[in-house]
Amino acid sequence: MTFQELQPKISAIVSDNNKVRDKKLLAVCQLLNENVEYYNWVGFYFANHENKTLHLGPYVGAETDHTVIPFGKGICGQVAESNANFVVSDVKAQDNYIACSLTVKSEIVVPLFVNGVNIGQIDIDSHVIDPFTEADERFLEFVNQEVAKLF
């Protein structure tokens, strides 16, 4: 399924009044994981600005020990500080990468803004080296714009 075909499905999940927020977030993760071949782990992290930590929210994929990530640590922690997308084509080339699994080869993290504040991010791991393009970034920005409506 193309990103263009997935967009209305994302919007439908977000606007579904029969599900609570975490169920909607999980449904978004499942949709992406099942329909984008190289999205092998899809999840949300949410910021606690007082403690400067990220906390794992709904996700689909292999279990992770990284349920709390300090700002600045790893790709997710860097995005919490930079407020910018971060695409890692090869995780082995990253100094500040937190290894989740030997199968992860690349990662993309896109911040989630609500009223101009970075409240979290969508994090996607891939078992393929360098699969992410600018189209992934624009699509995930769209996903986060839709998800922001839940907050």
Short mmCIF file of C-alpha atoms in Angstrom, two decimals:
data_model
loop_
_atom_site.label_atom_id
_atom_site.label_comp_id
_atom_site.label_asym_id
_atom_site.label_seq_id
_atom_site.Cartn_x
_atom_site.Cartn_y
_atom_site.Cartn_z
CA MET A 1 0.00 0.00 0.00
CA THR A 2 1.34 3.44 -0.90
CA PHE A 3 1.74 6.31 1.56
CA GLN A 4 -1.06 8.11 -0.29
CA GLU A 5 -3.36 5.12 0.22
CA LEU A 6 -2.42 4.91 3.91
CA GLN A 7 -3.18 8.55 4.69
CA PRO A 8 -6.99 8.27 4.80
CA LYS A 9 -6.66 5.09 6.88
CA ILE A 10 -4.55 7.01 9.43
CA SER A 11 -7.15 9.79 9.52
CA ALA A 12 -9.94 7.23 10.01
CA ILE A 13 -8.13 5.64 12.96
CA VAL A 14 -7.57 9.01 14.62
CA SER A 15 -11.21 10.06 14.19
CA ASP A 16 -12.68 6.75 15.43
CA ASN A 17 -14.77 7.70 18.45
CA ASN A 18 -15.09 4.07 19.56
CA LYS A 19 -11.44 3.73 20.61
CA VAL A 20 -9.41 5.34 23.39
CA ARG A 21 -6.18 7.15 22.50
CA ASP A 22 -3.77 4.29 23.23
CA LYS A 23 -5.85 1.89 21.11
CA LYS A 24 -5.74 4.41 18.26
CA LEU A 25 -1.97 4.78 18.60
CA LEU A 26 -1.58 1.00 18.58
CA ALA A 27 -3.82 0.77 15.49
CA VAL A 28 -1.60 3.33 13.72
CA CYS A 29 1.48 1.26 14.61
CA GLN A 30 -0.19 -1.92 13.36
CA LEU A 31 -1.30 -0.30 10.10
CA LEU A 32 2.21 0.96 9.34
CA ASN A 33 3.91 -2.27 10.41
CA GLU A 34 1.61 -4.40 8.26
CA ASN A 35 1.59 -2.19 5.16
CA VAL A 36 5.11 -0.83 4.77
CA GLU A 37 7.39 -3.77 4.10
CA TYR A 38 10.53 -2.25 5.64
CA TYR A 39 8.82 -0.90 8.80
CA ASN A 40 9.79 -3.71 11.19
CA TRP A 41 9.23 -1.95 14.54
CA VAL A 42 6.83 0.98 14.89
CA GLY A 43 6.22 2.81 18.14
CA PHE A 44 5.63 6.06 19.94
CA TYR A 45 7.67 7.63 22.71
CA PHE A 46 6.28 10.46 24.81
CA ALA A 47 8.26 13.18 26.57
CA ASN A 48 8.35 13.98 30.26
CA HIS A 49 9.90 17.45 30.07
CA GLU A 50 10.35 17.75 33.85
CA ASN A 51 12.54 14.65 34.03
CA LYS A 52 13.93 15.07 30.49
CA THR A 53 12.99 11.50 29.59
CA LEU A 54 11.05 9.73 26.87
CA HIS A 55 8.59 6.98 27.81
CA LEU A 56 7.56 4.15 25.52
CA GLY A 57 3.95 4.24 24.41
CA PRO A 58 2.08 1.85 22.13
CA TYR A 59 4.26 -0.06 19.69
CA VAL A 60 4.33 -3.08 17.38
CA GLY A 61 7.40 -5.25 16.93
CA ALA A 62 9.98 -7.02 19.01
CA GLU A 63 9.96 -6.31 22.74
CA THR A 64 12.36 -3.62 23.87
CA ASP A 65 14.14 -2.88 27.12
CA HIS A 66 14.22 0.79 26.15
CA THR A 67 11.05 1.89 27.90
CA VAL A 68 12.63 5.09 29.27
CA ILE A 69 15.23 7.05 27.30
CA PRO A 70 16.99 10.16 28.62
CA PHE A 71 16.91 13.23 26.38
CA GLY A 72 20.10 13.29 24.31
CA LYS A 73 20.69 9.53 24.44
CA GLY A 74 20.29 7.52 21.26
CA ILE A 75 18.44 8.65 18.18
CA CYS A 76 15.15 9.18 20.04
CA GLY A 77 16.83 11.18 22.78
CA GLN A 78 18.56 13.37 20.21
CA VAL A 79 15.25 14.10 18.46
CA ALA A 80 13.76 15.08 21.84
CA GLU A 81 16.42 17.81 22.02
CA SER A 82 16.78 18.80 18.35
CA ASN A 83 13.06 18.85 17.46
CA ALA A 84 14.11 17.62 14.00
CA ASN A 85 13.63 14.44 12.02
CA PHE A 86 16.52 12.00 12.25
CA VAL A 87 17.12 9.38 9.57
CA VAL A 88 19.83 6.80 10.21
CA SER A 89 20.61 4.82 7.07
CA ASP A 90 22.97 2.45 8.91
CA VAL A 91 22.80 2.22 12.71
CA LYS A 92 26.33 0.76 12.87
CA ALA A 93 27.67 4.11 11.64
CA GLN A 94 26.00 6.04 14.51
CA ASP A 95 28.04 6.75 17.64
CA ASN A 96 25.05 7.57 19.84
CA TYR A 97 22.82 4.67 18.77
CA ILE A 98 21.12 2.53 21.43
CA ALA A 99 21.08 -1.00 20.05
CA CYS A 100 17.66 -2.60 20.33
CA SER A 101 18.28 -5.73 18.31
CA LEU A 102 20.93 -7.15 16.01
CA THR A 103 18.31 -7.27 13.25
CA VAL A 104 17.85 -3.47 13.24
CA LYS A 105 19.85 -1.93 10.41
CA SER A 106 18.30 1.55 10.11
CA GLU A 107 15.96 3.91 11.93
CA ILE A 108 13.80 6.98 11.37
CA VAL A 109 12.46 9.18 14.15
CA VAL A 110 10.03 12.06 13.56
CA PRO A 111 9.01 14.42 16.37
CA LEU A 112 5.37 14.84 17.38
CA PHE A 113 4.32 18.44 18.03
CA VAL A 114 1.20 19.64 19.82
CA ASN A 115 0.75 23.43 19.92
CA GLY A 116 4.40 23.87 18.94
CA VAL A 117 5.70 21.64 21.77
CA ASN A 118 7.57 18.41 21.03
CA ILE A 119 5.53 15.95 23.13
CA GLY A 120 7.06 12.80 21.69
CA GLN A 121 7.90 11.01 18.49
CA ILE A 122 7.22 8.15 16.18
CA ASP A 123 10.15 5.74 15.97
CA ILE A 124 10.56 3.17 13.20
CA ASP A 125 13.25 0.52 12.92
CA SER A 126 14.02 -1.42 9.76
CA HIS A 127 15.88 -4.66 9.10
CA VAL A 128 17.10 -3.11 5.83
CA ILE A 129 20.02 -0.70 5.37
CA ASP A 130 19.03 2.73 3.98
CA PRO A 131 15.35 2.17 3.12
CA PHE A 132 14.02 5.56 4.27
CA THR A 133 13.49 8.40 1.80
CA GLU A 134 12.13 11.92 1.96
CA ALA A 135 8.73 10.37 1.16
CA ASP A 136 8.92 8.45 4.46
CA GLU A 137 9.69 11.68 6.30
CA ARG A 138 6.77 13.56 4.73
CA PHE A 139 4.40 10.64 5.36
CA LEU A 140 5.45 10.29 9.01
CA GLU A 141 5.07 14.05 9.47
CA PHE A 142 1.50 13.61 8.19
CA VAL A 143 0.96 10.70 10.60
CA ASN A 144 2.14 12.86 13.50
CA GLN A 145 -0.05 15.79 12.44
CA GLU A 146 -3.03 13.44 12.59
CA VAL A 147 -1.91 11.87 15.89
CA ALA A 148 -1.48 15.35 17.40
CA LYS A 149 -5.26 15.74 17.18
CA LEU A 150 -5.52 13.14 19.97
CA PHE A 151 -3.84 15.46 22.48
#
